[in-house]
Amino acid sequence: MFDIRWIRENPEEFDKALQLRGGEAASAPLIKLDDDRREVIQAMQELQNQRNTISKEIGMKKSKGESADDLMEQAAKIREDLPQLEDQERELSDKLNDVLAHYPNRPAPDVPQGVDENDNVEVRKWGEPHVLEFEPKQHFELGEDLGMMDFETAAKMSGSRFVMLKKGFARLERALANFMLDVHIEEYGYTEISPPYLVRPQAMYNTGQLPKFGDEAFCTTNDYWLVPTAEIPLTNIVADAIVEGLPHRYVAYTPCFRSEAGAAGKDTRGMIRLHQFSKVELVSVTAPEDSEDEHQRMLSCAQSILEKLNIPYRTLLLCTGDMGAAAQKTYDIEVWLPGQNAYREISSCSNCGEYQARRMGARMRVEEGGKKKTQFVHTLNGSGLAVGRTLIALIENYQQADGTIAIPDVLRSYMGGQERIAKE
């Protein structure tokens, strides 16, 4: 969310940022709306000053035994007019804040300009795509052949875009989640959180999902929202707070729920795009001057999971037209899938700057010129990783010619020493 004062001081920079994100210049109507609000505030202040002056004059006249009827009439008129102005100011402020809440974050200076995913820039590639000596299968073919990935039964109870994992695959999913959590907690010092999966609208608003992206999530009949990502509860830990002891680093393993609005016809088979999936999420809260270094650190933490699993990946710096609305800079990690002969997204790591902190009122104390004041913190989030998509990548990269799935060394202790998954 933007500060209208900053927009008034930097209208051209604001308009340019919107245009880089594929929008249109908007500073002029915003400033006009703020001018209207300021005029009402000025009128309120003038009436309040008049009321104070009249109140003193009434007191003086009464102390002298003089009539103050004319002043009393003026005071009564002010009492009638002031609430109307207060209502106007509240209405204009709400309208201004609502409009501001729809605009995306300003891209960082080093974000490449572009329109869509075709303009993203590859910044890293790790590992060579596995060359299999047989025709590789996609994950859903392998899962169904092994009897461990059941879309039909899931559809009976929940409809399309759901899956039920069984036996070895169910355990492998759990093993992956535990492995990721252990790495992020023990090696990288993240604090594990087990957050609520239902949140109030304000929490969704604070991180930028509302009001613009409500159709991408699920809402209950009593106005709770199922979290589309643990980023929401983890980031909201610092809502309306003065944050001490930065940086704060949180990790959580949760189910995530997404409506997949607009995904008709995309990835209709398999586990790539589901309404419910599991994810290990990373969130950092930092001082502004540290957020870029924290972004690189978070990215490295996420990448290391794939490196430990020995699964090839590439990292892309997203262009201005492909970033999420709350982000000022985003890296996507794409994992190699032999069955698709393609890289597919498995993580996004974003620096949101003060965009979310401003919406949720998350601040830190600083000293400037010998005086203490507060300023907004920076928030960052990233998948570390999407567990379901990591399961897909593992299944496809570790498939064997006989249809079994080898288990990477780092996961065997989580699988009771099991070395491969075979049909039971």
PDB file of N, CA and C in Angstrom, residues 231-289:
ATOM      1  N   GLU A 231       2.033 -17.704   4.336  1.00  0.00           N
ATOM      2  CA  GLU A 231       2.531 -16.325   4.366  1.00  0.00           C
ATOM      3  C   GLU A 231       1.582 -15.418   5.146  1.00  0.00           C
ATOM      4  N   ILE A 232       0.279 -15.668   5.035  1.00  0.00           N
ATOM      5  CA  ILE A 232      -0.705 -14.767   5.653  1.00  0.00           C
ATOM      6  C   ILE A 232      -0.626 -14.816   7.180  1.00  0.00           C
ATOM      7  N   PRO A 233      -0.805 -15.982   7.819  1.00  0.00           N
ATOM      8  CA  PRO A 233      -0.696 -15.968   9.281  1.00  0.00           C
ATOM      9  C   PRO A 233       0.705 -15.649   9.784  1.00  0.00           C
ATOM     10  N   LEU A 234       1.745 -16.091   9.066  1.00  0.00           N
ATOM     11  CA  LEU A 234       3.110 -15.824   9.536  1.00  0.00           C
ATOM     12  C   LEU A 234       3.439 -14.336   9.486  1.00  0.00           C
ATOM     13  N   THR A 235       3.065 -13.657   8.414  1.00  0.00           N
ATOM     14  CA  THR A 235       3.344 -12.225   8.297  1.00  0.00           C
ATOM     15  C   THR A 235       2.519 -11.430   9.294  1.00  0.00           C
ATOM     16  N   ASN A 236       1.290 -11.870   9.540  1.00  0.00           N
ATOM     17  CA  ASN A 236       0.413 -11.152  10.455  1.00  0.00           C
ATOM     18  C   ASN A 236       0.817 -11.283  11.923  1.00  0.00           C
ATOM     19  N   ILE A 237       1.822 -12.070  12.207  1.00  0.00           N
ATOM     20  CA  ILE A 237       2.345 -12.141  13.570  1.00  0.00           C
ATOM     21  C   ILE A 237       2.765 -10.750  14.045  1.00  0.00           C
ATOM     22  N   VAL A 238       3.272  -9.926  13.125  1.00  0.00           N
ATOM     23  CA  VAL A 238       3.780  -8.602  13.511  1.00  0.00           C
ATOM     24  C   VAL A 238       2.788  -7.476  13.208  1.00  0.00           C
ATOM     25  N   ALA A 239       1.557  -7.810  12.881  1.00  0.00           N
ATOM     26  CA  ALA A 239       0.562  -6.777  12.597  1.00  0.00           C
ATOM     27  C   ALA A 239       0.310  -5.912  13.830  1.00  0.00           C
ATOM     28  N   ASP A 240       0.199  -4.606  13.610  1.00  0.00           N
ATOM     29  CA  ASP A 240      -0.093  -3.636  14.680  1.00  0.00           C
ATOM     30  C   ASP A 240       0.918  -3.722  15.825  1.00  0.00           C
ATOM     31  N   ALA A 241       2.181  -3.936  15.474  1.00  0.00           N
ATOM     32  CA  ALA A 241       3.201  -4.116  16.514  1.00  0.00           C
ATOM     33  C   ALA A 241       4.425  -3.260  16.238  1.00  0.00           C
ATOM     34  N   ILE A 242       5.112  -2.889  17.325  1.00  0.00           N
ATOM     35  CA  ILE A 242       6.464  -2.337  17.232  1.00  0.00           C
ATOM     36  C   ILE A 242       7.404  -3.524  17.392  1.00  0.00           C
ATOM     37  N   VAL A 243       8.106  -3.867  16.338  1.00  0.00           N
ATOM     38  CA  VAL A 243       8.870  -5.113  16.301  1.00  0.00           C
ATOM     39  C   VAL A 243      10.296  -4.878  16.803  1.00  0.00           C
ATOM     40  N   GLU A 244      10.713  -5.691  17.746  1.00  0.00           N
ATOM     41  CA  GLU A 244      12.060  -5.611  18.310  1.00  0.00           C
ATOM     42  C   GLU A 244      12.861  -6.839  17.872  1.00  0.00           C
ATOM     43  N   GLY A 245      14.185  -6.735  17.990  1.00  0.00           N
ATOM     44  CA  GLY A 245      15.051  -7.898  17.774  1.00  0.00           C
ATOM     45  C   GLY A 245      15.049  -8.446  16.373  1.00  0.00           C
ATOM     46  N   LEU A 246      15.039  -7.572  15.391  1.00  0.00           N
ATOM     47  CA  LEU A 246      15.058  -8.014  13.989  1.00  0.00           C
ATOM     48  C   LEU A 246      16.414  -8.626  13.627  1.00  0.00           C
ATOM     49  N   PRO A 247      16.442  -9.581  12.668  1.00  0.00           N
ATOM     50  CA  PRO A 247      15.292 -10.071  11.889  1.00  0.00           C
ATOM     51  C   PRO A 247      14.511 -11.149  12.630  1.00  0.00           C
ATOM     52  N   HIS A 248      13.231 -11.275  12.265  1.00  0.00           N
ATOM     53  CA  HIS A 248      12.423 -12.404  12.702  1.00  0.00           C
ATOM     54  C   HIS A 248      12.281 -13.335  11.503  1.00  0.00           C
ATOM     55  N   ARG A 249      12.502 -14.631  11.740  1.00  0.00           N
ATOM     56  CA  ARG A 249      12.389 -15.614  10.655  1.00  0.00           C
ATOM     57  C   ARG A 249      11.453 -16.730  11.108  1.00  0.00           C
ATOM     58  N   TYR A 250      10.396 -16.962  10.325  1.00  0.00           N
ATOM     59  CA  TYR A 250       9.388 -17.956  10.677  1.00  0.00           C
ATOM     60  C   TYR A 250       9.276 -19.006   9.576  1.00  0.00           C
ATOM     61  N   VAL A 251       8.936 -20.238   9.984  1.00  0.00           N
ATOM     62  CA  VAL A 251       8.669 -21.304   9.018  1.00  0.00           C
ATOM     63  C   VAL A 251       7.446 -22.070   9.492  1.00  0.00           C
ATOM     64  N   ALA A 252       6.602 -22.486   8.555  1.00  0.00           N
ATOM     65  CA  ALA A 252       5.405 -23.262   8.895  1.00  0.00           C
ATOM     66  C   ALA A 252       5.101 -24.245   7.780  1.00  0.00           C
ATOM     67  N   TYR A 253       4.593 -25.404   8.180  1.00  0.00           N
ATOM     68  CA  TYR A 253       4.096 -26.402   7.234  1.00  0.00           C
ATOM     69  C   TYR A 253       2.585 -26.435   7.360  1.00  0.00           C
ATOM     70  N   THR A 254       1.881 -26.089   6.294  1.00  0.00           N
ATOM     71  CA  THR A 254       0.417 -26.029   6.342  1.00  0.00           C
ATOM     72  C   THR A 254      -0.189 -26.538   5.042  1.00  0.00           C
ATOM     73  N   PRO A 255      -1.455 -26.945   5.112  1.00  0.00           N
ATOM     74  CA  PRO A 255      -2.210 -27.073   3.866  1.00  0.00           C
ATOM     75  C   PRO A 255      -2.509 -25.680   3.337  1.00  0.00           C
ATOM     76  N   CYS A 256      -2.668 -25.557   2.040  1.00  0.00           N
ATOM     77  CA  CYS A 256      -3.004 -24.286   1.402  1.00  0.00           C
ATOM     78  C   CYS A 256      -4.213 -24.538   0.502  1.00  0.00           C
ATOM     79  N   PHE A 257      -5.071 -23.539   0.402  1.00  0.00           N
ATOM     80  CA  PHE A 257      -6.328 -23.705  -0.328  1.00  0.00           C
ATOM     81  C   PHE A 257      -6.476 -22.582  -1.356  1.00  0.00           C
ATOM     82  N   ARG A 258      -6.618 -22.949  -2.621  1.00  0.00           N
ATOM     83  CA  ARG A 258      -6.748 -21.949  -3.689  1.00  0.00           C
ATOM     84  C   ARG A 258      -7.841 -22.360  -4.664  1.00  0.00           C
ATOM     85  N   SER A 259      -8.606 -21.381  -5.095  1.00  0.00           N
ATOM     86  CA  SER A 259      -9.722 -21.668  -6.008  1.00  0.00           C
ATOM     87  C   SER A 259      -9.243 -21.954  -7.419  1.00  0.00           C
ATOM     88  N   GLU A 260      -8.008 -21.556  -7.719  1.00  0.00           N
ATOM     89  CA  GLU A 260      -7.460 -21.698  -9.076  1.00  0.00           C
ATOM     90  C   GLU A 260      -8.376 -21.028 -10.097  1.00  0.00           C
ATOM     91  N   ALA A 261      -8.882 -19.858  -9.728  1.00  0.00           N
ATOM     92  CA  ALA A 261      -9.710 -19.081 -10.651  1.00  0.00           C
ATOM     93  C   ALA A 261      -8.908 -18.754 -11.903  1.00  0.00           C
ATOM     94  N   GLY A 262      -9.502 -18.966 -13.040  1.00  0.00           N
ATOM     95  CA  GLY A 262      -8.820 -18.682 -14.302  1.00  0.00           C
ATOM     96  C   GLY A 262      -7.890 -19.777 -14.759  1.00  0.00           C
ATOM     97  N   ALA A 263      -7.901 -20.935 -14.055  1.00  0.00           N
ATOM     98  CA  ALA A 263      -6.983 -22.019 -14.418  1.00  0.00           C
ATOM     99  C   ALA A 263      -7.654 -23.102 -15.255  1.00  0.00           C
ATOM    100  N   ALA A 264      -8.834 -22.811 -15.776  1.00  0.00           N
ATOM    101  CA  ALA A 264      -9.550 -23.801 -16.576  1.00  0.00           C
ATOM    102  C   ALA A 264      -8.686 -24.269 -17.744  1.00  0.00           C
ATOM    103  N   GLY A 265      -8.557 -25.580 -17.879  1.00  0.00           N
ATOM    104  CA  GLY A 265      -7.779 -26.145 -18.973  1.00  0.00           C
ATOM    105  C   GLY A 265      -6.291 -26.254 -18.717  1.00  0.00           C
ATOM    106  N   LYS A 266      -5.813 -25.715 -17.577  1.00  0.00           N
ATOM    107  CA  LYS A 266      -4.383 -25.755 -17.273  1.00  0.00           C
ATOM    108  C   LYS A 266      -4.085 -26.887 -16.297  1.00  0.00           C
ATOM    109  N   ASP A 267      -3.139 -27.756 -16.649  1.00  0.00           N
ATOM    110  CA  ASP A 267      -2.682 -28.821 -15.753  1.00  0.00           C
ATOM    111  C   ASP A 267      -3.864 -29.577 -15.158  1.00  0.00           C
ATOM    112  N   THR A 268      -4.761 -30.032 -16.024  1.00  0.00           N
ATOM    113  CA  THR A 268      -5.960 -30.707 -15.535  1.00  0.00           C
ATOM    114  C   THR A 268      -5.663 -32.108 -15.015  1.00  0.00           C
ATOM    115  N   ARG A 269      -4.559 -32.698 -15.419  1.00  0.00           N
ATOM    116  CA  ARG A 269      -4.176 -34.010 -14.910  1.00  0.00           C
ATOM    117  C   ARG A 269      -3.032 -33.859 -13.921  1.00  0.00           C
ATOM    118  N   GLY A 270      -3.075 -34.655 -12.888  1.00  0.00           N
ATOM    119  CA  GLY A 270      -1.956 -34.685 -11.956  1.00  0.00           C
ATOM    120  C   GLY A 270      -2.085 -33.700 -10.809  1.00  0.00           C
ATOM    121  N   MET A 271      -0.946 -33.469 -10.149  1.00  0.00           N
ATOM    122  CA  MET A 271      -0.900 -32.712  -8.900  1.00  0.00           C
ATOM    123  C   MET A 271      -0.328 -31.309  -9.045  1.00  0.00           C
ATOM    124  N   ILE A 272      -0.082 -30.871 -10.264  1.00  0.00           N
ATOM    125  CA  ILE A 272       0.555 -29.562 -10.447  1.00  0.00           C
ATOM    126  C   ILE A 272      -0.315 -28.433  -9.917  1.00  0.00           C
ATOM    127  N   ARG A 273      -1.637 -28.505 -10.162  1.00  0.00           N
ATOM    128  CA  ARG A 273      -2.521 -27.379  -9.831  1.00  0.00           C
ATOM    129  C   ARG A 273      -3.763 -27.910  -9.115  1.00  0.00           C
ATOM    130  N   LEU A 274      -3.704 -27.911  -7.780  1.00  0.00           N
ATOM    131  CA  LEU A 274      -4.784 -28.453  -6.968  1.00  0.00           C
ATOM    132  C   LEU A 274      -5.460 -27.350  -6.145  1.00  0.00           C
ATOM    133  N   HIS A 275      -6.678 -27.633  -5.689  1.00  0.00           N
ATOM    134  CA  HIS A 275      -7.364 -26.713  -4.784  1.00  0.00           C
ATOM    135  C   HIS A 275      -6.773 -26.791  -3.371  1.00  0.00           C
ATOM    136  N   GLN A 276      -6.232 -27.956  -3.009  1.00  0.00           N
ATOM    137  CA  GLN A 276      -5.607 -28.132  -1.699  1.00  0.00           C
ATOM    138  C   GLN A 276      -4.241 -28.765  -1.900  1.00  0.00           C
ATOM    139  N   PHE A 277      -3.222 -28.142  -1.316  1.00  0.00           N
ATOM    140  CA  PHE A 277      -1.869 -28.688  -1.402  1.00  0.00           C
ATOM    141  C   PHE A 277      -1.113 -28.276  -0.156  1.00  0.00           C
ATOM    142  N   SER A 278       0.026 -28.904   0.075  1.00  0.00           N
ATOM    143  CA  SER A 278       0.802 -28.595   1.282  1.00  0.00           C
ATOM    144  C   SER A 278       2.070 -27.845   0.903  1.00  0.00           C
ATOM    145  N   LYS A 279       2.528 -27.002   1.835  1.00  0.00           N
ATOM    146  CA  LYS A 279       3.684 -26.153   1.538  1.00  0.00           C
ATOM    147  C   LYS A 279       4.421 -25.830   2.826  1.00  0.00           C
ATOM    148  N   VAL A 280       5.740 -25.781   2.732  1.00  0.00           N
ATOM    149  CA  VAL A 280       6.573 -25.244   3.809  1.00  0.00           C
ATOM    150  C   VAL A 280       6.888 -23.807   3.422  1.00  0.00           C
ATOM    151  N   GLU A 281       6.446 -22.865   4.247  1.00  0.00           N
ATOM    152  CA  GLU A 281       6.564 -21.441   3.920  1.00  0.00           C
ATOM    153  C   GLU A 281       7.570 -20.745   4.827  1.00  0.00           C
ATOM    154  N   LEU A 282       8.346 -19.855   4.235  1.00  0.00           N
ATOM    155  CA  LEU A 282       9.315 -19.039   4.968  1.00  0.00           C
ATOM    156  C   LEU A 282       8.854 -17.587   4.951  1.00  0.00           C
ATOM    157  N   VAL A 283       8.945 -16.919   6.091  1.00  0.00           N
ATOM    158  CA  VAL A 283       8.640 -15.488   6.187  1.00  0.00           C
ATOM    159  C   VAL A 283       9.713 -14.817   7.028  1.00  0.00           C
ATOM    160  N   SER A 284      10.197 -13.675   6.547  1.00  0.00           N
ATOM    161  CA  SER A 284      11.169 -12.878   7.297  1.00  0.00           C
ATOM    162  C   SER A 284      10.637 -11.468   7.498  1.00  0.00           C
ATOM    163  N   VAL A 285      10.956 -10.893   8.649  1.00  0.00           N
ATOM    164  CA  VAL A 285      10.643  -9.499   8.961  1.00  0.00           C
ATOM    165  C   VAL A 285      11.967  -8.830   9.287  1.00  0.00           C
ATOM    166  N   THR A 286      12.333  -7.785   8.540  1.00  0.00           N
ATOM    167  CA  THR A 286      13.663  -7.192   8.672  1.00  0.00           C
ATOM    168  C   THR A 286      13.595  -5.672   8.689  1.00  0.00           C
ATOM    169  N   ALA A 287      14.740  -5.084   9.033  1.00  0.00           N
ATOM    170  CA  ALA A 287      14.927  -3.645   8.850  1.00  0.00           C
ATOM    171  C   ALA A 287      15.075  -3.375   7.353  1.00  0.00           C
ATOM    172  N   PRO A 288      14.636  -2.205   6.871  1.00  0.00           N
ATOM    173  CA  PRO A 288      14.699  -1.907   5.437  1.00  0.00           C
ATOM    174  C   PRO A 288      16.087  -2.094   4.835  1.00  0.00           C
ATOM    175  N   GLU A 289      17.124  -1.679   5.549  1.00  0.00           N
ATOM    176  CA  GLU A 289      18.475  -1.753   4.998  1.00  0.00           C
ATOM    177  C   GLU A 289      18.996  -3.185   4.878  1.00  0.00           C
TER     178      GLU A 289
END
